[in-house]
mmCIF file with all atom_site columns, C-alpha atoms in Angstrom:
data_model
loop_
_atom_site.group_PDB
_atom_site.id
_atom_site.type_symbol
_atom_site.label_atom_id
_atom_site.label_alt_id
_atom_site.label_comp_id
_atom_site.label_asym_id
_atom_site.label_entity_id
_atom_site.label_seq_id
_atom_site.pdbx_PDB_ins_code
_atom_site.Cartn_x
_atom_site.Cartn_y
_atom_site.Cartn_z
_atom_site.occupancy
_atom_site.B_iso_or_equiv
_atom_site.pdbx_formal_charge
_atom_site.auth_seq_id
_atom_site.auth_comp_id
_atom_site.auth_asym_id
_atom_site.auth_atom_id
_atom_site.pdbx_PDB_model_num
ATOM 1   C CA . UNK A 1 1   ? 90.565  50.107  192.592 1.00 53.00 ? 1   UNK A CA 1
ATOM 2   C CA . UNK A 1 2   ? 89.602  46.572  194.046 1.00 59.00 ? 2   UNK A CA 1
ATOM 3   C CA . UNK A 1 3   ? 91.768  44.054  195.104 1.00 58.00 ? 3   UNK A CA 1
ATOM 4   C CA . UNK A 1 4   ? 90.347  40.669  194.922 1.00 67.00 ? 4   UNK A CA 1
ATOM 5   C CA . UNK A 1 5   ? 91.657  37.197  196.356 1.00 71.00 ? 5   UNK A CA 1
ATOM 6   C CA . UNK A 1 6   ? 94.046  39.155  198.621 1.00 64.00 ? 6   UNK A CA 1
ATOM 7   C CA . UNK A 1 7   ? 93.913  38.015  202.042 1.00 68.00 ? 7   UNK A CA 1
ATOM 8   C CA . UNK A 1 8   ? 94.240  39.874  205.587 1.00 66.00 ? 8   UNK A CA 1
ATOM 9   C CA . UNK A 1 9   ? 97.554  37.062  206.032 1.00 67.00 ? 9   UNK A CA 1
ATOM 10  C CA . UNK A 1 10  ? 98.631  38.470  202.438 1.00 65.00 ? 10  UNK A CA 1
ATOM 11  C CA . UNK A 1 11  ? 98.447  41.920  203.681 1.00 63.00 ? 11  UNK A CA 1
ATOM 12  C CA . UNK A 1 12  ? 100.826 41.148  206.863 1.00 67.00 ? 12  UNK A CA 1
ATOM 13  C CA . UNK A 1 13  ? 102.963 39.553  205.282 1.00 66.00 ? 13  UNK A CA 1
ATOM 14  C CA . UNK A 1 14  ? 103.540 42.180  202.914 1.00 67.00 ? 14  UNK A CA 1
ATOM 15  C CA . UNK A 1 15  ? 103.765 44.653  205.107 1.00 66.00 ? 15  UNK A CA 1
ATOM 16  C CA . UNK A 1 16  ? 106.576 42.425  207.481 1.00 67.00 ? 16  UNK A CA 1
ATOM 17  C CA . UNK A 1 17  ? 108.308 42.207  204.810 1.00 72.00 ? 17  UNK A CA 1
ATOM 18  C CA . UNK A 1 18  ? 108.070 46.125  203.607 1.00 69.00 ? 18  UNK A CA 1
ATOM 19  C CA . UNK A 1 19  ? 109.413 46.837  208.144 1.00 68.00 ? 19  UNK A CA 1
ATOM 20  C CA . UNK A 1 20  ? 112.220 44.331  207.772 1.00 67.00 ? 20  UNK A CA 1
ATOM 21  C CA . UNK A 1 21  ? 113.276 46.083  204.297 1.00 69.00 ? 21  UNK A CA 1
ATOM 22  C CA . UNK A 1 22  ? 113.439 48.508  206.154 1.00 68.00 ? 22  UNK A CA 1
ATOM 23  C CA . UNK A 1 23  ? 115.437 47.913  209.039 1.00 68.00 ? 23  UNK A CA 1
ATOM 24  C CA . UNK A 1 24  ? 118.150 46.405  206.936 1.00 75.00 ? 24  UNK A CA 1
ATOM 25  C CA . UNK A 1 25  ? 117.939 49.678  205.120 1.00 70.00 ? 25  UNK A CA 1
ATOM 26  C CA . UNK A 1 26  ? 118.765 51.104  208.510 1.00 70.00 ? 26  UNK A CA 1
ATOM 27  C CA . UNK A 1 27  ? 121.499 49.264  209.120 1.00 74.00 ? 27  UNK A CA 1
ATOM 28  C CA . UNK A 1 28  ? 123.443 49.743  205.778 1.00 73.00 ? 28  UNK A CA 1
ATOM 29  C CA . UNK A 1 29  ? 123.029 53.407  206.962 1.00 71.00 ? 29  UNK A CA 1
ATOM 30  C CA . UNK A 1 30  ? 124.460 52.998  210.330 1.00 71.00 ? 30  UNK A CA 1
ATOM 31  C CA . UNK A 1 31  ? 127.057 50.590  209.122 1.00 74.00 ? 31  UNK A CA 1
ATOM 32  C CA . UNK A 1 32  ? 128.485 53.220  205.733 1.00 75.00 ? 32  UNK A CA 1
ATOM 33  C CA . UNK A 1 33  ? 126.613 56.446  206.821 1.00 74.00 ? 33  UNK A CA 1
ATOM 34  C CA . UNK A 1 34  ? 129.035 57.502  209.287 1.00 79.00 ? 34  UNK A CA 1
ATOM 35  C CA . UNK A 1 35  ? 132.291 56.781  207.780 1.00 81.00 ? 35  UNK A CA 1
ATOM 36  C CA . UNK A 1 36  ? 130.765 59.248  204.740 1.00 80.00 ? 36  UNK A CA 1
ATOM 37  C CA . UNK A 1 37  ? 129.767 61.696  207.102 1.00 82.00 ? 37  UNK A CA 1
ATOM 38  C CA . UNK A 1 38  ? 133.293 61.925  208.515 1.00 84.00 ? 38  UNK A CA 1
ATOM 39  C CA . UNK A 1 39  ? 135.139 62.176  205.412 1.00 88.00 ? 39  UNK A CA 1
ATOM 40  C CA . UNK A 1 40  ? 132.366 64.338  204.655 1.00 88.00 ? 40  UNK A CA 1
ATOM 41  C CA . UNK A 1 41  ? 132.998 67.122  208.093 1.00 89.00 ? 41  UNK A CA 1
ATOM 42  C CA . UNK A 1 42  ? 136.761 66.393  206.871 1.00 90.00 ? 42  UNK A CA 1
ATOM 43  C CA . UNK A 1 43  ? 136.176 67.621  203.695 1.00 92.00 ? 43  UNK A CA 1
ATOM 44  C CA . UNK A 1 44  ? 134.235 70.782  204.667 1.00 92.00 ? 44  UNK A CA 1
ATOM 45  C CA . UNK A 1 45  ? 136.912 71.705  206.972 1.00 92.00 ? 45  UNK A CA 1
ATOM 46  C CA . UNK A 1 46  ? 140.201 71.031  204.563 1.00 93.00 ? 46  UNK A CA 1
ATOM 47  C CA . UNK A 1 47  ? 137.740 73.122  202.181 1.00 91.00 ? 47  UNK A CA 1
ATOM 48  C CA . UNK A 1 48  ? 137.236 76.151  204.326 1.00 92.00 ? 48  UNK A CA 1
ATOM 49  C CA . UNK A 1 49  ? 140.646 76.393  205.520 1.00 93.00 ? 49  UNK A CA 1
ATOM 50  C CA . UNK A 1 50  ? 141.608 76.185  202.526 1.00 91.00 ? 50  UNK A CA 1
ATOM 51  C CA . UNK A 1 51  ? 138.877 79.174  201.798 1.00 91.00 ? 51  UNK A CA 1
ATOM 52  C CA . UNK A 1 52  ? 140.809 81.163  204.738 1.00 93.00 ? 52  UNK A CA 1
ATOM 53  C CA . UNK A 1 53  ? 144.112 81.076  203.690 1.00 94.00 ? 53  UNK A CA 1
ATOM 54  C CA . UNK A 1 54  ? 143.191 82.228  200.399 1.00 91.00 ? 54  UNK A CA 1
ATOM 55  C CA . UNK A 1 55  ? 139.739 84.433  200.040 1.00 92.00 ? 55  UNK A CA 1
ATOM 56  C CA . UNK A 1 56  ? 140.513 85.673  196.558 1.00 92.00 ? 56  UNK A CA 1
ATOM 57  C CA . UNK A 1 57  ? 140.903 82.106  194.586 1.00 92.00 ? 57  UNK A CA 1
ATOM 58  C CA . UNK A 1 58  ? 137.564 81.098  196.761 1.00 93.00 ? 58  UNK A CA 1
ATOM 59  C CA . UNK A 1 59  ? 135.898 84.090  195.879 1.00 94.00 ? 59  UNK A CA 1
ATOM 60  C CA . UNK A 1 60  ? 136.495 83.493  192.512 1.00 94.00 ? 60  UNK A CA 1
ATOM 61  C CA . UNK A 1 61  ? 135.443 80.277  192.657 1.00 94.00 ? 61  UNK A CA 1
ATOM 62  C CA . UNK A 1 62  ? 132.502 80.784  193.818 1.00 94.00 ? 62  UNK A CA 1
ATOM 63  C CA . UNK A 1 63  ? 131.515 83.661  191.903 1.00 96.00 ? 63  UNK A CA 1
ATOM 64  C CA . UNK A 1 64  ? 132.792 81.835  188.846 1.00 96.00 ? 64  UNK A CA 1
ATOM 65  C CA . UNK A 1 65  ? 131.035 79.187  189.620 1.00 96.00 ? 65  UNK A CA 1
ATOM 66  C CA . UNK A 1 66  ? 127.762 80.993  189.961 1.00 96.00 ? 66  UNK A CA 1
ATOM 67  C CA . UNK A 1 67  ? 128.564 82.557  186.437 1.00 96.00 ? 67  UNK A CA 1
ATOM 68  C CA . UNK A 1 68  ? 128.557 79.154  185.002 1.00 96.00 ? 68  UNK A CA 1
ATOM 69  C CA . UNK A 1 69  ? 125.407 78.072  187.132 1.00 96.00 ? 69  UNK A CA 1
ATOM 70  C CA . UNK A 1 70  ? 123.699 81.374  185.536 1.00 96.00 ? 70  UNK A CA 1
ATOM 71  C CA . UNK A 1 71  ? 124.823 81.299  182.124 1.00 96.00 ? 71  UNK A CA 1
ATOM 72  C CA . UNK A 1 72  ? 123.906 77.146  181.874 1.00 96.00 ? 72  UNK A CA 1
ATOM 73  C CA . UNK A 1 73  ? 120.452 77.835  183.353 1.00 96.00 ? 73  UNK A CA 1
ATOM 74  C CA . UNK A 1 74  ? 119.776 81.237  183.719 1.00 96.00 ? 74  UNK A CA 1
ATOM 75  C CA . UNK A 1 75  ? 115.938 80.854  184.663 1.00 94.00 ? 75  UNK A CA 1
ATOM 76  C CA . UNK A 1 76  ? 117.321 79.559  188.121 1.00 94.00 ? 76  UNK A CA 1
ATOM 77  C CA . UNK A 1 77  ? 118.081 83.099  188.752 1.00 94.00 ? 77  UNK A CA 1
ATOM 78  C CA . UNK A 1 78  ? 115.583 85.270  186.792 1.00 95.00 ? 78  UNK A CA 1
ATOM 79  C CA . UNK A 1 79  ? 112.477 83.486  187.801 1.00 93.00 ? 79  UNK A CA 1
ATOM 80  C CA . UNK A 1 80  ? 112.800 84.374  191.974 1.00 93.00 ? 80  UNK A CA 1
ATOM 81  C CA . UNK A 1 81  ? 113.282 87.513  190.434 1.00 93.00 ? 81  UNK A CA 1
ATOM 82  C CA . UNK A 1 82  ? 111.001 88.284  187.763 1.00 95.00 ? 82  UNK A CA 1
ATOM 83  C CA . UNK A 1 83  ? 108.233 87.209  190.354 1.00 93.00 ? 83  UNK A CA 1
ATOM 84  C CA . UNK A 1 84  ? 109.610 89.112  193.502 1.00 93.00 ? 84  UNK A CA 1
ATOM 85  C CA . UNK A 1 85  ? 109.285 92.189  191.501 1.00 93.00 ? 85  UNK A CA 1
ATOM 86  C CA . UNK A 1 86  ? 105.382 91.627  190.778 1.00 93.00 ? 86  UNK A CA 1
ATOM 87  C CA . UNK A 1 87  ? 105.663 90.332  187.079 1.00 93.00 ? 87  UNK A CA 1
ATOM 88  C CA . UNK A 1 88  ? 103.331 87.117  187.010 1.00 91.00 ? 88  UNK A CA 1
ATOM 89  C CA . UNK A 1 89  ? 101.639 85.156  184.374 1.00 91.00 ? 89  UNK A CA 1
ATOM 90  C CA . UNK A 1 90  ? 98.298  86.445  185.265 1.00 89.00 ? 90  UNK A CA 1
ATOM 91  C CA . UNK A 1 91  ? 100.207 90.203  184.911 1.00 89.00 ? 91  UNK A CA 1
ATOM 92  C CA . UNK A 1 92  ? 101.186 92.581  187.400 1.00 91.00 ? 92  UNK A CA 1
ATOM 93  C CA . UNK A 1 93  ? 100.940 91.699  190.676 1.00 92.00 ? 93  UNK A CA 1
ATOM 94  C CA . UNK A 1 94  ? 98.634  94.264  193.030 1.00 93.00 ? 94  UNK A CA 1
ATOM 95  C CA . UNK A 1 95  ? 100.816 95.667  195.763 1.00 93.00 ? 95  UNK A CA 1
ATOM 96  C CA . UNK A 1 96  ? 104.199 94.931  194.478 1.00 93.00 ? 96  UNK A CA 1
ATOM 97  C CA . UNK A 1 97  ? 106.807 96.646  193.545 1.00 93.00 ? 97  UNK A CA 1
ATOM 98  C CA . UNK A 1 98  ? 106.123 96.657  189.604 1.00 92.00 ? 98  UNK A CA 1
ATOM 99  C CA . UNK A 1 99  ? 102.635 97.719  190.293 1.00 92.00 ? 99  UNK A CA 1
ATOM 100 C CA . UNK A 1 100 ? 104.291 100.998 192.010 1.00 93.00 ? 100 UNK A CA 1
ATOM 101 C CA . UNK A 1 101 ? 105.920 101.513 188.861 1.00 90.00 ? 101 UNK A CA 1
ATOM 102 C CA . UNK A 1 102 ? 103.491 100.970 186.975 1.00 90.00 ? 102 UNK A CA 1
ATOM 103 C CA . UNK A 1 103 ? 100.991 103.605 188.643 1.00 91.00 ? 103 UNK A CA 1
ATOM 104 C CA . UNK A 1 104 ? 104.319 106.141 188.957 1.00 92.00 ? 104 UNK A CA 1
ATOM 105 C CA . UNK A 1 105 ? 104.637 105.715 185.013 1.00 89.00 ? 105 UNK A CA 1
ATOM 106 C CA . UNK A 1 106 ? 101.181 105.733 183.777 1.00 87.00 ? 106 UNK A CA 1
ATOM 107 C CA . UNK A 1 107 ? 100.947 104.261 180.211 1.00 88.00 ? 107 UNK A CA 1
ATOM 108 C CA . UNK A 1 108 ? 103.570 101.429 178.562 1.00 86.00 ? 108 UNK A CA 1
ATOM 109 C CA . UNK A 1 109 ? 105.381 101.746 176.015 1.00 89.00 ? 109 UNK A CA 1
ATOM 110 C CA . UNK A 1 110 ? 106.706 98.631  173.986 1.00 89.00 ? 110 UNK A CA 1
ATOM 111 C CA . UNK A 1 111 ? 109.658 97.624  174.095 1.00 87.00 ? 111 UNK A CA 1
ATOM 112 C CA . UNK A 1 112 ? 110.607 99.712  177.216 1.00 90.00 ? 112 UNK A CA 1
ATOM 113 C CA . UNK A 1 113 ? 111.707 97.756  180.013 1.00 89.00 ? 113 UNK A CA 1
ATOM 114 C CA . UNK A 1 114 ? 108.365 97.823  182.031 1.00 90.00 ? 114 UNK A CA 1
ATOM 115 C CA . UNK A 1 115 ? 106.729 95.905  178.884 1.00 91.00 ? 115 UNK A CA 1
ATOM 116 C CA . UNK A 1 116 ? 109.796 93.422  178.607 1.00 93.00 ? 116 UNK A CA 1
ATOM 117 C CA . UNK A 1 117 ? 108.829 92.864  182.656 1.00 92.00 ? 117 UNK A CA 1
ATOM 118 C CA . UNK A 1 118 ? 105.476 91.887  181.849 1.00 91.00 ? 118 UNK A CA 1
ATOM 119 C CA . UNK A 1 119 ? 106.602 89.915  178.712 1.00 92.00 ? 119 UNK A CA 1
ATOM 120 C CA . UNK A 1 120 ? 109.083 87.903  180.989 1.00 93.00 ? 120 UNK A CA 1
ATOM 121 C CA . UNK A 1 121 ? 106.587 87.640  184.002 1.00 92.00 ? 121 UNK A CA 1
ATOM 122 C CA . UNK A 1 122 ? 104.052 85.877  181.456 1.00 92.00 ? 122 UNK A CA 1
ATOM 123 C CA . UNK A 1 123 ? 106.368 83.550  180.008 1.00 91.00 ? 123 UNK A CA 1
ATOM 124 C CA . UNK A 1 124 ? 106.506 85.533  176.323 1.00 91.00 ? 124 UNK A CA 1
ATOM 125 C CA . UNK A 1 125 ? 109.131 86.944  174.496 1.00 92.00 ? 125 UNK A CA 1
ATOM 126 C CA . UNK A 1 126 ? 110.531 89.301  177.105 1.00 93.00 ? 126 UNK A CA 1
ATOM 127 C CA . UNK A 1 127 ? 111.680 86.295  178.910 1.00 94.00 ? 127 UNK A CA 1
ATOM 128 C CA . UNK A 1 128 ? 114.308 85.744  176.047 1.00 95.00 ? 128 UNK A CA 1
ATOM 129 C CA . UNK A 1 129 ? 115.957 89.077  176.937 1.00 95.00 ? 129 UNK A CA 1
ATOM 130 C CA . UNK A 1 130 ? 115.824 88.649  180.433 1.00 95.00 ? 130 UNK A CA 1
ATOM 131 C CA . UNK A 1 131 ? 117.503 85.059  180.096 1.00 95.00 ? 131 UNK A CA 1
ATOM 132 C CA . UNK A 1 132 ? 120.105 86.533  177.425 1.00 96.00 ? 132 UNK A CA 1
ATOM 133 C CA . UNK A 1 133 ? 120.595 89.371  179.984 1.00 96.00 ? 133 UNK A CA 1
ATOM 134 C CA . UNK A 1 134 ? 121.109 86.975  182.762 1.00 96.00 ? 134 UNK A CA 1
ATOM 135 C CA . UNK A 1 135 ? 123.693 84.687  180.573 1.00 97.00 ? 135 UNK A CA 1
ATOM 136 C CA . UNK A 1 136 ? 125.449 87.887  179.779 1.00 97.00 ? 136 UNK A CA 1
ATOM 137 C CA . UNK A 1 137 ? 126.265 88.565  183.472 1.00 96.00 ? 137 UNK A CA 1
ATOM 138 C CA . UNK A 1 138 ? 126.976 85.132  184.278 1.00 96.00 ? 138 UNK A CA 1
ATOM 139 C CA . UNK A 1 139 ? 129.631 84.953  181.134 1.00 96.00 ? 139 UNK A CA 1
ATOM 140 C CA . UNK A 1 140 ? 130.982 88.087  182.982 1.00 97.00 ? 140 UNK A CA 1
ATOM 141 C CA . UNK A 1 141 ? 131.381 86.450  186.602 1.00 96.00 ? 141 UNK A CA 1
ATOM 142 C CA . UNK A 1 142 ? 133.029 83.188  184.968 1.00 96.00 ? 142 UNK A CA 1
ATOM 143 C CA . UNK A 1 143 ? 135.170 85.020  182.777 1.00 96.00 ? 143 UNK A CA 1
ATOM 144 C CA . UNK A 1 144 ? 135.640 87.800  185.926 1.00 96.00 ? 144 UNK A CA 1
ATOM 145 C CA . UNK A 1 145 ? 136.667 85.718  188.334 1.00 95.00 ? 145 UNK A CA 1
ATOM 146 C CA . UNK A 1 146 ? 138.893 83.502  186.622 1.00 94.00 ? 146 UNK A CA 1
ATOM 147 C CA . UNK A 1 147 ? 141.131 86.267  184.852 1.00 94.00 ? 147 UNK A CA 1
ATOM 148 C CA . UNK A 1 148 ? 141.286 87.622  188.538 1.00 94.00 ? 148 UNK A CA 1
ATOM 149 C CA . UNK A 1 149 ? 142.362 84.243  189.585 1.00 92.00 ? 149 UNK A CA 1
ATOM 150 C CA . UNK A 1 150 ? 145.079 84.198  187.119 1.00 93.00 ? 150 UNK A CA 1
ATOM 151 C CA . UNK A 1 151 ? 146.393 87.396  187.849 1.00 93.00 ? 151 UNK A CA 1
ATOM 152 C CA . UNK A 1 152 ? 146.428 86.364  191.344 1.00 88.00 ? 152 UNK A CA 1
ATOM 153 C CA . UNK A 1 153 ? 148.480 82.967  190.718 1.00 87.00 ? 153 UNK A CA 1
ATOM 154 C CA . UNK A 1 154 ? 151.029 85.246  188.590 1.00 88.00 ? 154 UNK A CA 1
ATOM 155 C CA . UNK A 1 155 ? 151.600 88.085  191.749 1.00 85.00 ? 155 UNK A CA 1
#
Protein backbone atom coordinates (compact mmCIF):
# COMPACT_ATOMS: atom_id res chain seq x y z
CA UNK A 1 0.00 0.00 0.00
CA UNK A 2 1.51 3.53 -0.90
CA UNK A 3 0.31 6.66 0.07
CA UNK A 4 1.22 9.39 -2.21
CA UNK A 5 0.89 13.34 -1.83
CA UNK A 6 0.39 12.83 1.93
CA UNK A 7 2.49 15.01 3.89
CA UNK A 8 4.41 14.59 7.40
CA UNK A 9 1.91 18.02 8.44
CA UNK A 10 -1.04 15.73 6.99
CA UNK A 11 -0.03 12.96 9.17
CA UNK A 12 -0.08 15.26 12.50
CA UNK A 13 -2.79 16.63 11.91
CA UNK A 14 -4.57 13.54 11.56
CA UNK A 15 -3.35 12.07 14.27
CA UNK A 16 -4.28 15.52 16.67
CA UNK A 17 -7.27 15.17 15.60
CA UNK A 18 -7.65 11.12 16.17
CA UNK A 19 -6.00 12.31 20.50
CA UNK A 20 -8.57 15.07 20.79
CA UNK A 21 -11.42 12.50 19.55
CA UNK A 22 -10.36 10.95 21.96
CA UNK A 23 -10.27 12.91 24.94
CA UNK A 24 -13.76 14.14 24.31
CA UNK A 25 -14.55 10.48 24.19
CA UNK A 26 -13.14 10.51 27.68
CA UNK A 27 -15.04 12.98 28.91
CA UNK A 28 -18.57 11.81 27.76
CA UNK A 29 -17.40 8.78 29.86
CA UNK A 30 -16.56 10.61 32.94
CA UNK A 31 -19.46 12.95 32.54
CA UNK A 32 -22.52 9.68 31.93
CA UNK A 33 -20.25 6.71 32.97
CA UNK A 34 -20.69 7.10 36.53
CA UNK A 35 -24.23 7.93 36.96
CA UNK A 36 -24.72 4.31 34.89
CA UNK A 37 -22.43 2.66 37.03
CA UNK A 38 -24.41 3.68 40.12
CA UNK A 39 -27.73 2.78 38.99
CA UNK A 40 -25.88 -0.04 37.76
CA UNK A 41 -24.24 -1.28 41.73
CA UNK A 42 -28.01 -0.23 42.64
CA UNK A 43 -29.39 -2.57 40.50
CA UNK A 44 -27.13 -5.54 41.39
CA UNK A 45 -27.88 -5.03 44.93
CA UNK A 46 -31.98 -4.54 44.74
CA UNK A 47 -31.34 -7.79 42.47
CA UNK A 48 -29.55 -9.94 44.97
CA UNK A 49 -31.57 -9.03 47.83
CA UNK A 50 -34.13 -9.66 46.11
CA UNK A 51 -32.26 -13.22 45.26
CA UNK A 52 -31.99 -13.63 49.27
CA UNK A 53 -35.27 -13.20 50.31
CA UNK A 54 -36.45 -15.58 47.86
CA UNK A 55 -33.81 -18.45 46.56
CA UNK A 56 -36.46 -20.62 44.96
CA UNK A 57 -38.07 -17.94 42.31
CA UNK A 58 -34.13 -16.98 41.63
CA UNK A 59 -33.21 -20.38 41.26
CA UNK A 60 -35.71 -20.86 38.90
CA UNK A 61 -34.90 -18.09 37.14
CA UNK A 62 -31.83 -18.78 36.55
CA UNK A 63 -32.07 -22.27 35.76
CA UNK A 64 -34.98 -21.38 33.51
CA UNK A 65 -33.21 -19.06 32.03
CA UNK A 66 -30.31 -21.29 31.18
CA UNK A 67 -32.99 -23.76 29.69
CA UNK A 68 -33.97 -21.14 27.28
CA UNK A 69 -30.21 -20.08 26.64
CA UNK A 70 -29.67 -24.02 25.85
CA UNK A 71 -32.60 -24.88 23.97
CA UNK A 72 -32.16 -21.35 21.61
CA UNK A 73 -28.49 -22.21 21.04
CA UNK A 74 -27.60 -25.34 22.29
CA UNK A 75 -23.97 -25.48 20.69
CA UNK A 76 -23.07 -22.82 23.46
CA UNK A 77 -23.18 -25.68 25.76
CA UNK A 78 -22.26 -28.87 23.81
CA UNK A 79 -19.23 -27.55 22.10
CA UNK A 80 -16.98 -26.87 25.67
CA UNK A 81 -18.16 -30.17 26.08
CA UNK A 82 -17.89 -32.27 23.17
CA UNK A 83 -14.17 -30.99 23.08
CA UNK A 84 -13.33 -31.36 26.90
CA UNK A 85 -14.15 -34.93 26.50
CA UNK A 86 -11.46 -35.49 23.58
CA UNK A 87 -13.94 -35.51 20.52
CA UNK A 88 -12.22 -33.08 17.88
CA UNK A 89 -12.50 -32.55 14.24
CA UNK A 90 -9.24 -34.13 13.54
CA UNK A 91 -10.85 -37.29 15.86
CA UNK A 92 -10.07 -38.41 19.16
CA UNK A 93 -7.96 -36.53 21.06
CA UNK A 94 -4.61 -38.56 22.51
CA UNK A 95 -4.69 -38.45 26.28
CA UNK A 96 -8.19 -37.50 26.93
CA UNK A 97 -10.78 -38.84 28.39
CA UNK A 98 -12.58 -40.34 25.15
CA UNK A 99 -9.33 -41.81 24.14
CA UNK A 100 -9.52 -43.88 27.62
CA UNK A 101 -12.68 -45.08 26.44
CA UNK A 102 -11.87 -45.74 23.50
CA UNK A 103 -8.77 -48.12 24.38
CA UNK A 104 -11.17 -49.62 27.48
CA UNK A 105 -13.78 -50.52 24.61
CA UNK A 106 -11.74 -51.69 21.80
CA UNK A 107 -13.73 -51.61 18.48
CA UNK A 108 -16.92 -49.03 17.61
CA UNK A 109 -19.88 -49.80 16.89
CA UNK A 110 -22.26 -47.37 14.91
CA UNK A 111 -24.60 -45.78 16.23
CA UNK A 112 -23.43 -46.42 19.86
CA UNK A 113 -22.72 -43.44 21.72
CA UNK A 114 -18.84 -43.52 21.36
CA UNK A 115 -19.47 -43.19 17.39
CA UNK A 116 -22.18 -40.36 17.90
CA UNK A 117 -19.02 -38.67 20.08
CA UNK A 118 -16.84 -38.76 17.24
CA UNK A 119 -19.68 -37.79 14.79
CA UNK A 120 -20.40 -34.65 17.02
CA UNK A 121 -16.61 -33.90 17.72
CA UNK A 122 -16.15 -33.70 13.75
CA UNK A 123 -18.96 -31.57 13.05
CA UNK A 124 -21.19 -34.62 11.24
CA UNK A 125 -24.33 -35.98 11.94
CA UNK A 126 -23.82 -36.95 15.56
CA UNK A 127 -23.78 -33.33 16.31
CA UNK A 128 -27.61 -33.25 15.47
CA UNK A 129 -28.28 -35.65 18.38
CA UNK A 130 -26.11 -34.09 20.67
CA UNK A 131 -27.79 -30.56 19.92
CA UNK A 132 -31.42 -32.28 20.02
CA UNK A 133 -30.18 -33.89 23.29
CA UNK A 134 -29.03 -30.64 24.64
CA UNK A 135 -32.49 -28.75 23.57
CA UNK A 136 -34.26 -31.58 25.25
CA UNK A 137 -32.69 -30.76 28.67
CA UNK A 138 -32.91 -27.19 28.27
CA UNK A 139 -36.92 -27.54 27.39
CA UNK A 140 -36.79 -29.49 30.74
CA UNK A 141 -35.02 -26.67 32.94
CA UNK A 142 -37.43 -23.89 31.37
CA UNK A 143 -40.39 -25.87 31.70
CA UNK A 144 -38.79 -27.23 35.36
CA UNK A 145 -38.26 -24.29 36.85
CA UNK A 146 -41.14 -22.37 35.96
CA UNK A 147 -43.89 -25.04 37.03
CA UNK A 148 -41.78 -24.98 40.34
CA UNK A 149 -42.14 -21.30 40.34
CA UNK A 150 -45.79 -21.53 40.05
CA UNK A 151 -46.30 -23.93 42.59
CA UNK A 152 -44.28 -21.78 44.74
CA UNK A 153 -46.43 -18.45 44.06
CA UNK A 154 -49.66 -20.72 44.85
CA UNK A 155 -48.13 -22.12 48.60
Amino acid sequence: MTFRNVSPGDVISGGARFVHAGLKGGEIVVTYGKPALVKSANLATQAASWGAQNPILATCAVVGTTGAVVLAAPGLATAPIISSMGFTAGGIQAGSAAAAAHSWIGNIAAGSAMSVGQSAGAGGSGLVIVNGAAQLGGAAMSVGSASVAWVKAKL
